[in-house]
Amino acid sequence: MTAASEENEVAYAPGPIGGPFAWKTRDLMASERWIHRLEAEDVAEIEAAVETTRQRGLSIIDIAREDFPLPGLAAKVRAMRKDILEQFGFAYLRGLPVHNYDRETLTRIYWGLSQQIGEPVAQNRNGHLLGHVIDIGTPVDDYTKRLTQTSAGLAYHSDAADVVGLVCINTAMEGGESALVSGIAVHDEMMRRDPELCHALYHPLTVDRRGEIPAGKHPWMRMPVFNWHRGAFVGYAPLRNYVESALRFEDAPKTTELQWRAFRMFLEICEDPEFSIRVPFEPGDFQYLHNHVVFHSRTDFRDWPNAPEKKRHLMRIWLSLPDGFDLPESIAERWINIARGTRRGGVNIPSRKDLTIVLEPETPAFA
C-alpha cells in the first residue's frame, strides 16, 4: 500500500469515543465487580472435568469445549465473556490452588477453562498453542526473537489474537508487575490534548516482525495504532522495541517524526497511574484480555537466586472469538485471516511447525 492510498483510506473517530471500555484506574478501584472468584465447589467441578477427560483418554490438545463440562461455572463464564466483549475489555478470575497440581494437571485445567472463552490459536513459529512466560536467558537484543522469555520489562502492547489469556503460577522475587490500560481511554485523552497527534496514530507505523514472516510479506509490517472501523474502535499497540528495531530495514517506510511524537505521548498516557492499573497478579489468578481495546505491560523482574522452582512463571494462551469484533483490513497485515466467525489470528507463517502444547516451561519458543 502506498503512502497516498494509506492517507486516503483513513477514517477517524469523530471525537472522544467513551463508553464502558473507556475506564480509568479510579473506575476499577471503586469496586471489585471485575474480579470473579472461584469457590470450593467451582474448583471441585474443574477437577471433576479434568478426570472426565482422563477417563475418556483425551490428550490435552484434543480436549474441546464440550469435553470439559462446567455447568456450575457456566454463569461465571458468561459473565467473564461479557466483561471481555462488552464491559471492561478483560476478565479476571481468582482462586485456583495452582500449587496443588502437577504441571500436566494444571495445563489440562488451563486449556479446558480457556476453551470456554474462545478457540486457541498458535502463538509462535513453533506452533505452541499454550506458551510459558518465563526467563530462559534469551538476549534482549536478538531481533529474531520476541521478548517473552526474558526478564525485560515490556511496554504497553497487544498480541495477535482476539484475546490473550494468562494464568499466574509463580511471581518474581522482585518486579514483574502486570498492568492494564484502556486503549479507548488513552485515545480519548490524546484527542483532547492534541487531535493532530491522535490522528497521526491512525496512520501505519513500521513494526519489526521479529522473524515471523507470512507468505509474500516483508520482514516488517505497517500497522496503525488506532482504527475507526464501521463506527467502532479497534486498537493495536506494538511493542516500542519492535518499532525501534524496524529502523534496521532500509527498504521499509520510515515512521515519521510526527508519529514518533504521537507514539511517545501514547506511551506516556498508558503509563500514567490515572489510566493504567497495576493488577495484583498472584498464583492462581487468571486474566483474559481483549487485545482490540485493552493493552498490557509488565515491569522488568529478578527471580529468586538458586531456586529455579520459584522462577516467575505465567502460562499464556491466545484465543480467537467467533463472536468477536468485526476487524479492519489493516489487522490482516499481521493476522492474515480476520474473518469473523472463523478461527482467526495467531502466527500464520509458512515455516510454522505443527500445533502442539508444551509442558516444559523453559522450552524455547523461538528457536
Short mmCIF file of C-alpha atoms in Angstrom, two decimals:
data_model
loop_
_atom_site.label_atom_id
_atom_site.label_comp_id
_atom_site.label_asym_id
_atom_site.label_seq_id
_atom_site.Cartn_x
_atom_site.Cartn_y
_atom_site.Cartn_z
CA MET A 1 0.00 0.00 0.00
CA THR A 2 1.40 3.39 -0.89
CA ALA A 3 1.55 6.34 1.46
CA ALA A 4 -1.05 8.13 -0.67
CA SER A 5 -3.51 5.23 -0.53
CA GLU A 6 -2.93 4.87 3.22
CA GLU A 7 -3.82 8.56 3.60
CA ASN A 8 -6.98 8.29 1.51
CA GLU A 9 -8.35 5.27 3.35
CA VAL A 10 -8.00 6.60 6.89
CA ALA A 11 -11.21 7.15 8.87
CA TYR A 12 -11.03 8.96 12.20
CA ALA A 13 -13.35 8.70 15.17
CA PRO A 14 -15.50 11.87 15.19
CA GLY A 15 -14.26 12.76 18.68
CA PRO A 16 -13.68 11.13 22.06
CA ILE A 17 -15.33 7.70 21.98
CA GLY A 18 -16.17 6.99 25.62
CA GLY A 19 -18.36 4.05 26.61
CA PRO A 20 -17.79 1.18 29.06
CA PHE A 21 -14.40 0.25 27.59
CA ALA A 22 -13.06 3.77 28.34
CA TRP A 23 -12.41 3.11 32.02
CA LYS A 24 -9.72 4.74 34.12
CA THR A 25 -7.98 3.46 37.23
CA ARG A 26 -10.44 5.12 39.62
CA ASP A 27 -13.34 3.31 37.92
CA LEU A 28 -11.85 -0.11 38.62
CA MET A 29 -10.69 0.79 42.10
CA ALA A 30 -14.20 1.89 43.04
CA SER A 31 -15.42 -1.70 43.25
CA GLU A 32 -14.23 -5.27 42.72
CA ARG A 33 -17.07 -6.28 40.41
CA TRP A 34 -14.48 -7.03 37.71
CA ILE A 35 -12.92 -9.77 39.89
CA HIS A 36 -14.62 -13.17 39.68
CA ARG A 37 -13.76 -15.67 42.39
CA LEU A 38 -13.60 -19.44 42.32
CA GLU A 39 -15.41 -21.03 45.25
CA ALA A 40 -14.65 -24.50 46.61
CA GLU A 41 -17.46 -26.04 44.56
CA ASP A 42 -16.10 -24.39 41.41
CA VAL A 43 -12.66 -25.88 41.98
CA ALA A 44 -14.23 -29.30 42.61
CA GLU A 45 -16.14 -29.04 39.33
CA ILE A 46 -12.96 -28.13 37.43
CA GLU A 47 -11.13 -31.08 38.96
CA ALA A 48 -14.02 -33.39 38.03
CA ALA A 49 -13.88 -32.13 34.43
CA VAL A 50 -10.16 -32.96 34.35
CA GLU A 51 -10.88 -36.52 35.50
CA THR A 52 -13.58 -36.86 32.85
CA THR A 53 -11.06 -36.02 30.11
CA ARG A 54 -8.60 -38.54 31.53
CA GLN A 55 -11.19 -41.29 31.76
CA ARG A 56 -12.01 -40.69 28.10
CA GLY A 57 -8.34 -40.95 27.19
CA LEU A 58 -8.17 -37.42 25.75
CA SER A 59 -4.80 -35.77 25.34
CA ILE A 60 -4.76 -32.09 26.29
CA ILE A 61 -4.67 -30.83 22.71
CA ASP A 62 -7.72 -32.95 21.83
CA ILE A 63 -9.95 -31.50 24.57
CA ALA A 64 -12.72 -29.39 23.03
CA ARG A 65 -15.12 -27.09 24.85
CA GLU A 66 -17.81 -29.76 25.11
CA ASP A 67 -15.29 -32.25 26.55
CA PHE A 68 -14.75 -30.07 29.64
CA PRO A 69 -18.22 -29.69 31.20
CA LEU A 70 -18.57 -26.86 33.74
CA PRO A 71 -22.33 -26.45 34.25
CA GLY A 72 -21.97 -24.88 37.68
CA LEU A 73 -19.38 -22.41 36.44
CA ALA A 74 -21.36 -21.55 33.30
CA ALA A 75 -22.84 -18.35 34.77
CA LYS A 76 -19.37 -17.05 35.74
CA VAL A 77 -18.01 -17.92 32.31
CA ARG A 78 -20.86 -15.98 30.68
CA ALA A 79 -20.16 -13.03 32.96
CA MET A 80 -16.45 -13.19 32.06
CA ARG A 81 -17.18 -13.22 28.34
CA LYS A 82 -19.50 -10.24 28.80
CA ASP A 83 -16.73 -8.41 30.65
CA ILE A 84 -14.39 -9.11 27.71
CA LEU A 85 -16.76 -8.22 24.88
CA GLU A 86 -19.00 -5.53 26.37
CA GLN A 87 -17.91 -4.20 29.74
CA PHE A 88 -14.21 -3.84 30.63
CA GLY A 89 -12.34 -5.44 27.74
CA PHE A 90 -10.89 -8.02 30.12
CA ALA A 91 -11.94 -10.70 32.60
CA TYR A 92 -10.25 -11.55 35.87
CA LEU A 93 -10.66 -14.83 37.75
CA ARG A 94 -9.08 -15.58 41.11
CA GLY A 95 -8.75 -18.58 43.39
CA LEU A 96 -7.32 -21.67 41.68
CA PRO A 97 -4.96 -23.51 44.09
CA VAL A 98 -2.29 -23.89 41.40
CA HIS A 99 0.31 -25.39 43.71
CA ASN A 100 -1.98 -28.35 44.43
CA TYR A 101 -1.48 -29.70 40.91
CA ASP A 102 1.30 -31.22 38.89
CA ARG A 103 2.18 -29.48 35.63
CA GLU A 104 0.13 -31.79 33.40
CA THR A 105 -2.99 -31.35 35.53
CA LEU A 106 -2.60 -27.58 35.68
CA THR A 107 -2.12 -27.42 31.92
CA ARG A 108 -5.23 -29.55 31.42
CA ILE A 109 -7.19 -27.18 33.68
CA TYR A 110 -5.97 -24.05 31.89
CA TRP A 111 -6.70 -25.48 28.45
CA GLY A 112 -10.17 -26.70 29.40
CA LEU A 113 -11.16 -23.48 31.14
CA SER A 114 -9.83 -21.30 28.31
CA GLN A 115 -11.86 -23.29 25.78
CA GLN A 116 -14.95 -21.85 27.48
CA ILE A 117 -13.77 -18.36 26.43
CA GLY A 118 -12.56 -18.94 22.86
CA GLU A 119 -10.64 -21.10 20.41
CA PRO A 120 -6.84 -21.43 20.85
CA VAL A 121 -4.51 -20.31 18.04
CA ALA A 122 -0.74 -20.64 17.56
CA GLN A 123 1.29 -18.02 19.42
CA ASN A 124 4.73 -18.56 17.88
CA ARG A 125 6.64 -20.09 14.96
CA ASN A 126 6.94 -23.41 16.81
CA GLY A 127 3.16 -23.88 16.81
CA HIS A 128 2.76 -23.59 20.59
CA LEU A 129 -0.92 -23.35 21.48
CA LEU A 130 -0.06 -22.85 25.11
CA GLY A 131 3.12 -20.98 25.98
CA HIS A 132 5.18 -20.16 29.03
CA VAL A 133 6.17 -16.65 30.05
CA ILE A 134 9.42 -17.31 31.88
CA ASP A 135 13.01 -16.08 31.67
CA ILE A 136 15.25 -18.56 29.85
CA GLY A 137 18.00 -16.05 29.18
CA THR A 138 17.03 -15.00 25.66
CA PRO A 139 19.15 -11.96 24.71
CA VAL A 140 17.04 -8.82 24.68
CA ASP A 141 18.80 -7.53 21.56
CA ASP A 142 18.19 -10.70 19.48
CA TYR A 143 15.95 -9.33 16.71
CA THR A 144 14.92 -12.83 15.59
CA LYS A 145 13.08 -13.45 18.86
CA ARG A 146 10.34 -11.86 20.91
CA LEU A 147 10.86 -10.71 24.50
CA THR A 148 8.52 -13.21 26.20
CA GLN A 149 11.29 -15.43 27.56
CA THR A 150 13.43 -12.64 29.04
CA SER A 151 13.31 -10.74 32.31
CA ALA A 152 12.96 -7.42 30.48
CA GLY A 153 10.09 -5.06 31.08
CA LEU A 154 7.55 -4.81 28.28
CA ALA A 155 5.93 -1.50 27.34
CA TYR A 156 2.18 -1.45 26.71
CA HIS A 157 1.30 -3.70 23.80
CA SER A 158 -1.28 -6.09 22.37
CA ASP A 159 -0.95 -9.60 20.93
CA ALA A 160 -2.03 -11.10 17.60
CA ALA A 161 -5.29 -12.67 18.74
CA ASP A 162 -8.70 -11.53 19.91
CA VAL A 163 -7.85 -12.48 23.48
CA VAL A 164 -4.63 -13.24 25.34
CA GLY A 165 -5.04 -15.31 28.48
CA LEU A 166 -2.54 -15.56 31.33
CA VAL A 167 -2.53 -17.64 34.49
CA CYS A 168 -0.02 -16.95 37.25
CA ILE A 169 1.92 -19.86 38.75
CA ASN A 170 4.80 -18.03 40.43
CA THR A 171 5.66 -14.37 40.96
CA ALA A 172 9.19 -12.96 40.80
CA MET A 173 11.35 -12.11 43.79
CA GLU A 174 11.27 -8.51 42.63
CA GLY A 175 9.32 -6.73 39.86
CA GLY A 176 7.36 -8.40 37.08
CA GLU A 177 4.22 -6.41 37.88
CA SER A 178 1.48 -6.57 35.27
CA ALA A 179 -0.62 -3.57 34.30
CA LEU A 180 -3.61 -2.87 32.05
CA VAL A 181 -4.82 0.23 30.25
CA SER A 182 -7.91 1.04 28.22
CA GLY A 183 -6.93 1.81 24.62
CA ILE A 184 -10.07 3.91 24.20
CA ALA A 185 -9.36 5.98 27.31
CA VAL A 186 -5.83 6.66 26.01
CA HIS A 187 -7.18 7.53 22.56
CA ASP A 188 -9.72 9.92 24.03
CA GLU A 189 -7.09 11.65 26.18
CA MET A 190 -4.87 12.10 23.13
CA MET A 191 -7.84 13.50 21.23
CA ARG A 192 -8.41 16.05 23.99
CA ARG A 193 -4.74 17.02 24.34
CA ASP A 194 -3.67 17.11 20.70
CA PRO A 195 -6.00 15.91 17.91
CA GLU A 196 -3.18 16.08 15.37
CA LEU A 197 -1.05 13.63 17.34
CA CYS A 198 -4.05 11.39 17.93
CA HIS A 199 -4.77 11.32 14.19
CA ALA A 200 -1.11 10.52 13.46
CA LEU A 201 -1.60 7.12 15.09
CA TYR A 202 -4.42 6.29 12.67
CA HIS A 203 -1.65 6.07 10.07
CA PRO A 204 0.57 2.96 9.96
CA LEU A 205 3.77 2.68 11.96
CA THR A 206 6.53 0.38 10.71
CA VAL A 207 6.98 -2.60 13.04
CA ASP A 208 9.57 -5.40 13.09
CA ARG A 209 8.06 -8.87 12.58
CA ARG A 210 10.95 -10.44 14.54
CA GLY A 211 11.46 -13.23 12.02
CA GLU A 212 7.81 -14.38 11.81
CA ILE A 213 7.10 -13.53 8.17
CA PRO A 214 3.85 -14.61 6.48
CA ALA A 215 3.90 -15.70 2.85
CA GLY A 216 4.54 -12.82 0.46
CA LYS A 217 5.18 -10.29 3.23
CA HIS A 218 8.15 -8.15 4.22
CA PRO A 219 10.15 -8.81 7.42
CA TRP A 220 8.47 -5.62 8.67
CA MET A 221 4.80 -4.62 8.70
CA ARG A 222 2.79 -1.41 8.58
CA MET A 223 0.10 -1.14 11.27
CA PRO A 224 -1.88 1.79 12.74
CA VAL A 225 -2.35 2.02 16.50
CA PHE A 226 -5.90 3.38 16.21
CA ASN A 227 -8.61 2.25 13.79
CA TRP A 228 -12.14 3.57 13.41
CA HIS A 229 -13.98 0.75 11.67
CA ARG A 230 -17.73 0.75 10.97
CA GLY A 231 -18.36 3.09 13.88
CA ALA A 232 -16.21 1.24 16.41
CA PHE A 233 -12.69 1.49 17.82
CA VAL A 234 -10.15 -1.25 17.10
CA GLY A 235 -6.69 -0.76 18.59
CA TYR A 236 -3.28 -2.33 18.13
CA ALA A 237 -0.32 -1.47 20.37
CA PRO A 238 3.10 -2.51 19.03
CA LEU A 239 5.95 -3.02 21.45
CA ARG A 240 8.19 0.05 21.45
CA ASN A 241 11.22 -2.23 20.97
CA TYR A 242 9.76 -3.56 17.70
CA VAL A 243 9.04 -0.09 16.32
CA GLU A 244 12.61 0.90 17.17
CA SER A 245 14.21 -2.26 15.73
CA ALA A 246 12.28 -1.80 12.45
CA LEU A 247 14.68 1.07 11.72
CA ARG A 248 17.22 -1.57 10.63
CA PHE A 249 15.23 -2.28 7.45
CA GLU A 250 16.46 0.14 4.82
CA ASP A 251 13.62 -0.65 2.41
CA ALA A 252 10.86 -0.06 4.99
CA PRO A 253 8.85 3.19 5.05
CA LYS A 254 10.00 5.26 7.98
CA THR A 255 7.81 6.16 10.92
CA THR A 256 7.51 9.95 10.70
CA GLU A 257 8.69 12.43 13.33
CA LEU A 258 5.04 13.36 13.95
CA GLN A 259 4.24 9.69 14.58
CA TRP A 260 7.19 9.33 16.95
CA ARG A 261 5.90 12.28 18.94
CA ALA A 262 2.43 10.74 18.93
CA PHE A 263 3.74 7.32 19.96
CA ARG A 264 5.69 8.85 22.83
CA MET A 265 2.54 10.63 24.02
CA PHE A 266 0.59 7.38 23.67
CA LEU A 267 3.07 5.50 25.89
CA GLU A 268 3.25 8.39 28.36
CA ILE A 269 -0.53 8.30 28.86
CA CYS A 270 -0.50 4.49 29.07
CA GLU A 271 2.00 4.73 31.95
CA ASP A 272 0.04 7.44 33.78
CA PRO A 273 -1.43 5.96 37.00
CA GLU A 274 -4.67 7.78 36.23
CA PHE A 275 -5.14 5.50 33.22
CA SER A 276 -3.20 2.30 33.98
CA ILE A 277 -3.98 -0.14 36.75
CA ARG A 278 -1.40 -2.46 38.24
CA VAL A 279 -3.16 -5.77 38.81
CA PRO A 280 -2.20 -7.82 41.87
CA PHE A 281 -1.32 -10.92 39.85
CA GLU A 282 -0.98 -13.75 42.36
CA PRO A 283 -0.59 -17.52 41.94
CA GLY A 284 -3.95 -18.90 40.83
CA ASP A 285 -5.11 -15.68 39.14
CA PHE A 286 -6.33 -15.73 35.53
CA GLN A 287 -6.74 -12.77 33.24
CA TYR A 288 -8.19 -12.73 29.72
CA LEU A 289 -7.53 -9.50 27.81
CA HIS A 290 -9.36 -8.24 24.73
CA ASN A 291 -6.44 -7.11 22.59
CA HIS A 292 -8.51 -4.70 20.48
CA VAL A 293 -9.43 -2.44 23.39
CA VAL A 294 -7.08 -3.20 26.32
CA PHE A 295 -3.28 -3.12 26.25
CA HIS A 296 -0.96 -4.72 28.80
CA SER A 297 2.58 -4.34 30.12
CA ARG A 298 4.99 -5.69 32.70
CA THR A 299 7.93 -4.30 34.62
CA ASP A 300 11.33 -5.96 34.46
CA PHE A 301 11.99 -8.50 37.18
CA ARG A 302 14.52 -10.51 39.15
CA ASP A 303 13.97 -14.16 40.01
CA TRP A 304 14.85 -15.86 43.26
CA PRO A 305 18.54 -16.86 43.22
CA ASN A 306 19.35 -20.59 43.19
CA ALA A 307 15.66 -21.50 43.24
CA PRO A 308 14.53 -22.49 39.71
CA GLU A 309 11.29 -23.93 41.10
CA LYS A 310 10.31 -20.40 42.24
CA LYS A 311 11.00 -18.58 38.94
CA ARG A 312 8.37 -16.13 37.75
CA HIS A 313 6.12 -18.25 35.58
CA LEU A 314 2.91 -17.49 33.74
CA MET A 315 1.17 -19.72 31.22
CA ARG A 316 -0.24 -17.92 28.18
CA ILE A 317 -2.88 -18.74 25.59
CA TRP A 318 -4.12 -16.83 22.53
CA LEU A 319 -7.81 -17.19 21.74
CA SER A 320 -9.98 -16.46 18.72
CA LEU A 321 -13.54 -15.32 19.47
CA PRO A 322 -16.07 -16.49 16.87
CA ASP A 323 -18.37 -13.70 18.09
CA GLY A 324 -15.57 -11.15 18.32
CA PHE A 325 -15.23 -7.71 16.75
CA ASP A 326 -15.50 -7.02 13.06
CA LEU A 327 -11.92 -6.10 12.16
CA PRO A 328 -10.44 -3.61 9.67
CA GLU A 329 -8.27 -4.78 6.80
CA SER A 330 -5.18 -3.24 8.42
CA ILE A 331 -5.20 -6.01 11.07
CA ALA A 332 -4.78 -8.63 8.33
CA GLU A 333 -1.25 -7.34 7.76
CA ARG A 334 -0.32 -9.27 10.89
CA TRP A 335 -3.16 -11.75 11.37
CA ILE A 336 -3.62 -12.81 7.70
CA ASN A 337 -7.15 -14.15 8.36
CA ILE A 338 -9.53 -11.70 10.06
CA ALA A 339 -12.90 -13.17 9.03
CA ARG A 340 -15.43 -13.03 11.85
CA GLY A 341 -16.82 -16.45 12.76
CA THR A 342 -13.61 -18.27 11.81
CA ARG A 343 -10.55 -19.22 13.84
CA ARG A 344 -8.52 -16.09 13.22
CA GLY A 345 -5.33 -14.50 14.45
CA GLY A 346 -2.27 -16.25 15.75
CA VAL A 347 1.02 -16.83 13.94
CA ASN A 348 0.36 -17.86 10.33
CA ILE A 349 3.64 -18.34 8.51
CA PRO A 350 4.78 -21.00 6.01
CA SER A 351 7.53 -22.28 8.29
CA ARG A 352 5.33 -22.68 11.37
CA LYS A 353 5.67 -26.09 12.96
CA ASP A 354 2.78 -28.40 13.79
CA LEU A 355 0.43 -27.27 16.56
CA THR A 356 1.48 -28.52 19.97
CA ILE A 357 1.18 -27.98 23.71
CA VAL A 358 4.47 -27.76 25.57
CA LEU A 359 4.60 -28.85 29.22
CA GLU A 360 8.23 -27.94 29.91
CA PRO A 361 8.24 -24.19 30.76
CA GLU A 362 11.77 -23.48 29.57
CA THR A 363 11.28 -24.88 26.08
CA PRO A 364 12.49 -22.13 23.68
CA ALA A 365 9.53 -20.55 21.91
CA PHE A 366 11.61 -19.03 19.11
CA ALA A 367 14.47 -21.48 18.49
#
